[in-house]
Short mmCIF file of C-alpha atoms in Angstrom, two decimals:
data_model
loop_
_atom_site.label_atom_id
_atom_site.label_comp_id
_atom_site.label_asym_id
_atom_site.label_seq_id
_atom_site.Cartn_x
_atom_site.Cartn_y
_atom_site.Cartn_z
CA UNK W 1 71.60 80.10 85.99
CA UNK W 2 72.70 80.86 89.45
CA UNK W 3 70.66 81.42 92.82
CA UNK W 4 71.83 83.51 95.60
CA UNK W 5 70.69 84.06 98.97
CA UNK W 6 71.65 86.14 102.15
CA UNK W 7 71.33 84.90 105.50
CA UNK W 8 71.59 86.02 109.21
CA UNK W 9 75.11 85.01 110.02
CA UNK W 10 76.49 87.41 106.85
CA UNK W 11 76.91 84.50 104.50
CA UNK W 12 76.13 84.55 100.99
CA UNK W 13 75.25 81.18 99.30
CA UNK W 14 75.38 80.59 95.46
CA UNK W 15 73.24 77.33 94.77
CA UNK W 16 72.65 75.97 91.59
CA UNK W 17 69.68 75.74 89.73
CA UNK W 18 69.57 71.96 91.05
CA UNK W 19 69.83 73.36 94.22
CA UNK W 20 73.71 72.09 94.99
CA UNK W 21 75.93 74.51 97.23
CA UNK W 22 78.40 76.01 94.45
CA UNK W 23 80.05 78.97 97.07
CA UNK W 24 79.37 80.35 100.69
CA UNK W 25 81.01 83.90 100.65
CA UNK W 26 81.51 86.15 104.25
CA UNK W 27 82.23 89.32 103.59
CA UNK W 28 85.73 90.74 104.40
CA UNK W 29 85.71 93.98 106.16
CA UNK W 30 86.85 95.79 109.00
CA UNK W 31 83.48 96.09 110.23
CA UNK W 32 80.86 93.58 110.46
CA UNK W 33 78.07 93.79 108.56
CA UNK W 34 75.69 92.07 110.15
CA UNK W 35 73.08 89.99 108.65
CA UNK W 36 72.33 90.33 105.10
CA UNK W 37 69.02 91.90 104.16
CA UNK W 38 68.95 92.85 100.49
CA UNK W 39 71.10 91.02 97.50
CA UNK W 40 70.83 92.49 93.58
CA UNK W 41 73.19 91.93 90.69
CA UNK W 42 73.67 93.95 87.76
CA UNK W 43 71.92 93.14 84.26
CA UNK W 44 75.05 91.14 83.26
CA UNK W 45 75.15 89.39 86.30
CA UNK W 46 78.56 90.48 87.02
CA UNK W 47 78.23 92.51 90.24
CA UNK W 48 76.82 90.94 92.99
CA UNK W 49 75.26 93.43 95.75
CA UNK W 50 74.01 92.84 99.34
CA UNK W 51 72.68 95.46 101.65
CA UNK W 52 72.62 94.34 105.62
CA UNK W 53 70.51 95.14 108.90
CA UNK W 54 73.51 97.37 109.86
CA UNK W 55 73.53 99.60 107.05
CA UNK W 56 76.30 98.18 104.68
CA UNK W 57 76.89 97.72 101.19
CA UNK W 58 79.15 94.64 99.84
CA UNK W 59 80.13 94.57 96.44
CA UNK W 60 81.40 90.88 95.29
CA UNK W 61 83.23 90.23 91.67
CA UNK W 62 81.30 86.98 90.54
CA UNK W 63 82.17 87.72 86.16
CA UNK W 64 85.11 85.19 87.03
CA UNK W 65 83.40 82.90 89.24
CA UNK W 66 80.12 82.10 86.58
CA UNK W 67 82.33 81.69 83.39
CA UNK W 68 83.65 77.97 85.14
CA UNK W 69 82.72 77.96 88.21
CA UNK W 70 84.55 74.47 88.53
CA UNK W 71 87.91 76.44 88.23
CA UNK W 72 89.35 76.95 91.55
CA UNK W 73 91.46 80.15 90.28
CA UNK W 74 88.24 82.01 89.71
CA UNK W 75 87.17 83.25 93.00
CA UNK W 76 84.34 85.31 93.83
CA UNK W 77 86.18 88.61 95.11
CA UNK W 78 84.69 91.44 97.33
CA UNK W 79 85.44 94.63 95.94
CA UNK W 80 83.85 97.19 97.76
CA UNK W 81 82.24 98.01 101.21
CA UNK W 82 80.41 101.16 102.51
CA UNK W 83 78.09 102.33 105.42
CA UNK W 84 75.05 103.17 103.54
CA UNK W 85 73.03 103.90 105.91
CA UNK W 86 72.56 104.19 109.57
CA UNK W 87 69.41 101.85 110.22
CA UNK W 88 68.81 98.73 108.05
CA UNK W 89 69.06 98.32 103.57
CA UNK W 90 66.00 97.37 103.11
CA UNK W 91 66.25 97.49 99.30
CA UNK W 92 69.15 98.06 96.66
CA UNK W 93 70.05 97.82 93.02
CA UNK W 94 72.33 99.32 90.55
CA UNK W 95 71.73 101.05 87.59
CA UNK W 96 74.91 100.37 84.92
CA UNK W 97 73.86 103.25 82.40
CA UNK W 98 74.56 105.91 85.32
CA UNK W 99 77.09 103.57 87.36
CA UNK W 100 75.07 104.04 90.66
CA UNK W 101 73.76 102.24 92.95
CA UNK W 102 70.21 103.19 94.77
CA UNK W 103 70.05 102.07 98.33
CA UNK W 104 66.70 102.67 100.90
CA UNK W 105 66.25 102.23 104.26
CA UNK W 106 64.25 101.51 107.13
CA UNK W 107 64.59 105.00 108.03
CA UNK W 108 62.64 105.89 104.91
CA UNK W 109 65.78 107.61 103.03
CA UNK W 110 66.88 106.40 99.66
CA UNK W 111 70.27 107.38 98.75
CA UNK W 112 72.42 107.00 95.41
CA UNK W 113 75.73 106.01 95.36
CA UNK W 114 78.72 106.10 92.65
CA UNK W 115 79.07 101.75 91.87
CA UNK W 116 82.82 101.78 91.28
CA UNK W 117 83.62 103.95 94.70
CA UNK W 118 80.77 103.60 96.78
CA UNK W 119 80.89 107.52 96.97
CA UNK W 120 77.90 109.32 98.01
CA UNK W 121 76.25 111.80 95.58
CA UNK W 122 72.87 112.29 97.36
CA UNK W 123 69.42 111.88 98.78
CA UNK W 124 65.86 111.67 97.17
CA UNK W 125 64.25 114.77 97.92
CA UNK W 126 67.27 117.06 98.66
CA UNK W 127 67.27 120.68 97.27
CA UNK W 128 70.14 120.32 95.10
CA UNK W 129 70.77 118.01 91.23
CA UNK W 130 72.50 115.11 91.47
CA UNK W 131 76.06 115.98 90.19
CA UNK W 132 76.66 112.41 88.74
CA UNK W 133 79.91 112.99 87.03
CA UNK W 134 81.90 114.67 90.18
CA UNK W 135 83.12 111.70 91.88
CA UNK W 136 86.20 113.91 93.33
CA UNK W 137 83.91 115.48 95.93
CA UNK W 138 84.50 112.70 98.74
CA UNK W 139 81.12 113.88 101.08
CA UNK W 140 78.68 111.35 103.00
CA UNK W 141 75.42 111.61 104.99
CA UNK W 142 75.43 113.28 108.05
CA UNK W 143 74.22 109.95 109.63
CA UNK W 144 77.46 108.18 108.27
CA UNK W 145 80.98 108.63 109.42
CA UNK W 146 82.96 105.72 107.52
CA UNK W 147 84.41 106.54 103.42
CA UNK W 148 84.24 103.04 101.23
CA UNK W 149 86.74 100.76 101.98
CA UNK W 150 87.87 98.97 98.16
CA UNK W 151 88.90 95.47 98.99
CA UNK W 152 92.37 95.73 96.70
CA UNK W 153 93.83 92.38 97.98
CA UNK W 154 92.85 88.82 97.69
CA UNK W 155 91.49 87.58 100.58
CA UNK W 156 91.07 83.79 101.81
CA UNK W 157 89.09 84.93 104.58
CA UNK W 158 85.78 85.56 102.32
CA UNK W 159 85.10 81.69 102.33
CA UNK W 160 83.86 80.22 105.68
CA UNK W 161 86.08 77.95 107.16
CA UNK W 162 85.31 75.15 109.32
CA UNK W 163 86.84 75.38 112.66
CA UNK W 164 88.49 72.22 113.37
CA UNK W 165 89.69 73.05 116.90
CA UNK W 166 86.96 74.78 119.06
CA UNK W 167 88.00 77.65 121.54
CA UNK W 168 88.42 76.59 124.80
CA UNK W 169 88.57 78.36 128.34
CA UNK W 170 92.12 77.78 130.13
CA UNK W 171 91.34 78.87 133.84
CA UNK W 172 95.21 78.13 134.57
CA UNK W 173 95.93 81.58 132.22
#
């Protein structure tokens, strides 16, 4: 058994079920996310999701990571990021039969979303079917101007580091 929670600062921690600190994961994008608002996993507990203030979706890798999590090779590895929305995620989870995931917002929209590719296939309440097979269509929400970023390289930014050395101000420069 594994807990997670989100916090403020964009940091994910994975506790035990003794309550000892197994991983602290930041995400790794070229945007920041902002703090974390919404976490889900998949029914295997393979995918780990988590939805932020700012409108983002984080996919995380964590199969590896839970079969021995005392291996240091078997990282927990960010996959995917998207702009979901343009106002906070206030809820999220993924549906593996159909491969999407179902985001809602603040802004009272609930969107799906293709869980692979992050790609956008429609609204609640729009006019048209879903079209959940077409993933070659690349379209997003009017209120979202970023495509999904997929996270192919390994990163050792997605742990938080301790800063040994703080900045300092050099008035000379």
């Amino acid at each position: 058994p594994l807990l997670a929670s989100a916090h403020e600062s964009s940091c994910i921690r994975l506790w035990s079920i003794q309550g000892n600190l197994m991983k602290e994961l930041l995400p790794f994008t070229d945007h920041p996310s902002g703090p974390l608002t919404a976490l889900c996993t998949d029914i295997f507990t393979k995918i780990l999701l988590a939805g932020s203030k700012e409108g983002h979706v984080i996919c995380w890798n964590i199969a590896l990571f839970l079969e021995d999590s005392q291996n240091k090779k078997n990282e927990v590895r960010e996959e995917l990021c998207w702009r979901a929305h343009a106002t906070e995620v206030v809820d999220l989870f993924i549906e593996e039969e159909k491969n999407v995931v179902v985001t809602a917002s603040i802004d009272g929209s609930v969107r799906i979303w293709h869980a692979m590719t992050g790609y956008y296939f429609g609204y609640f309440g729009q006019a048209r079917k879903f079209e959940l097979s077409d993933t070659s269509r690349l379209i997003l929400p009017s209120d979202v101007n970023n495509f999904p970023a997929i996270i192919k390289a390994r990163s050792k930014h997605t742990e938080k580091k301790k800063v040994k050395y703080p900045l300092m101000l050099d008035r000379d420069k």
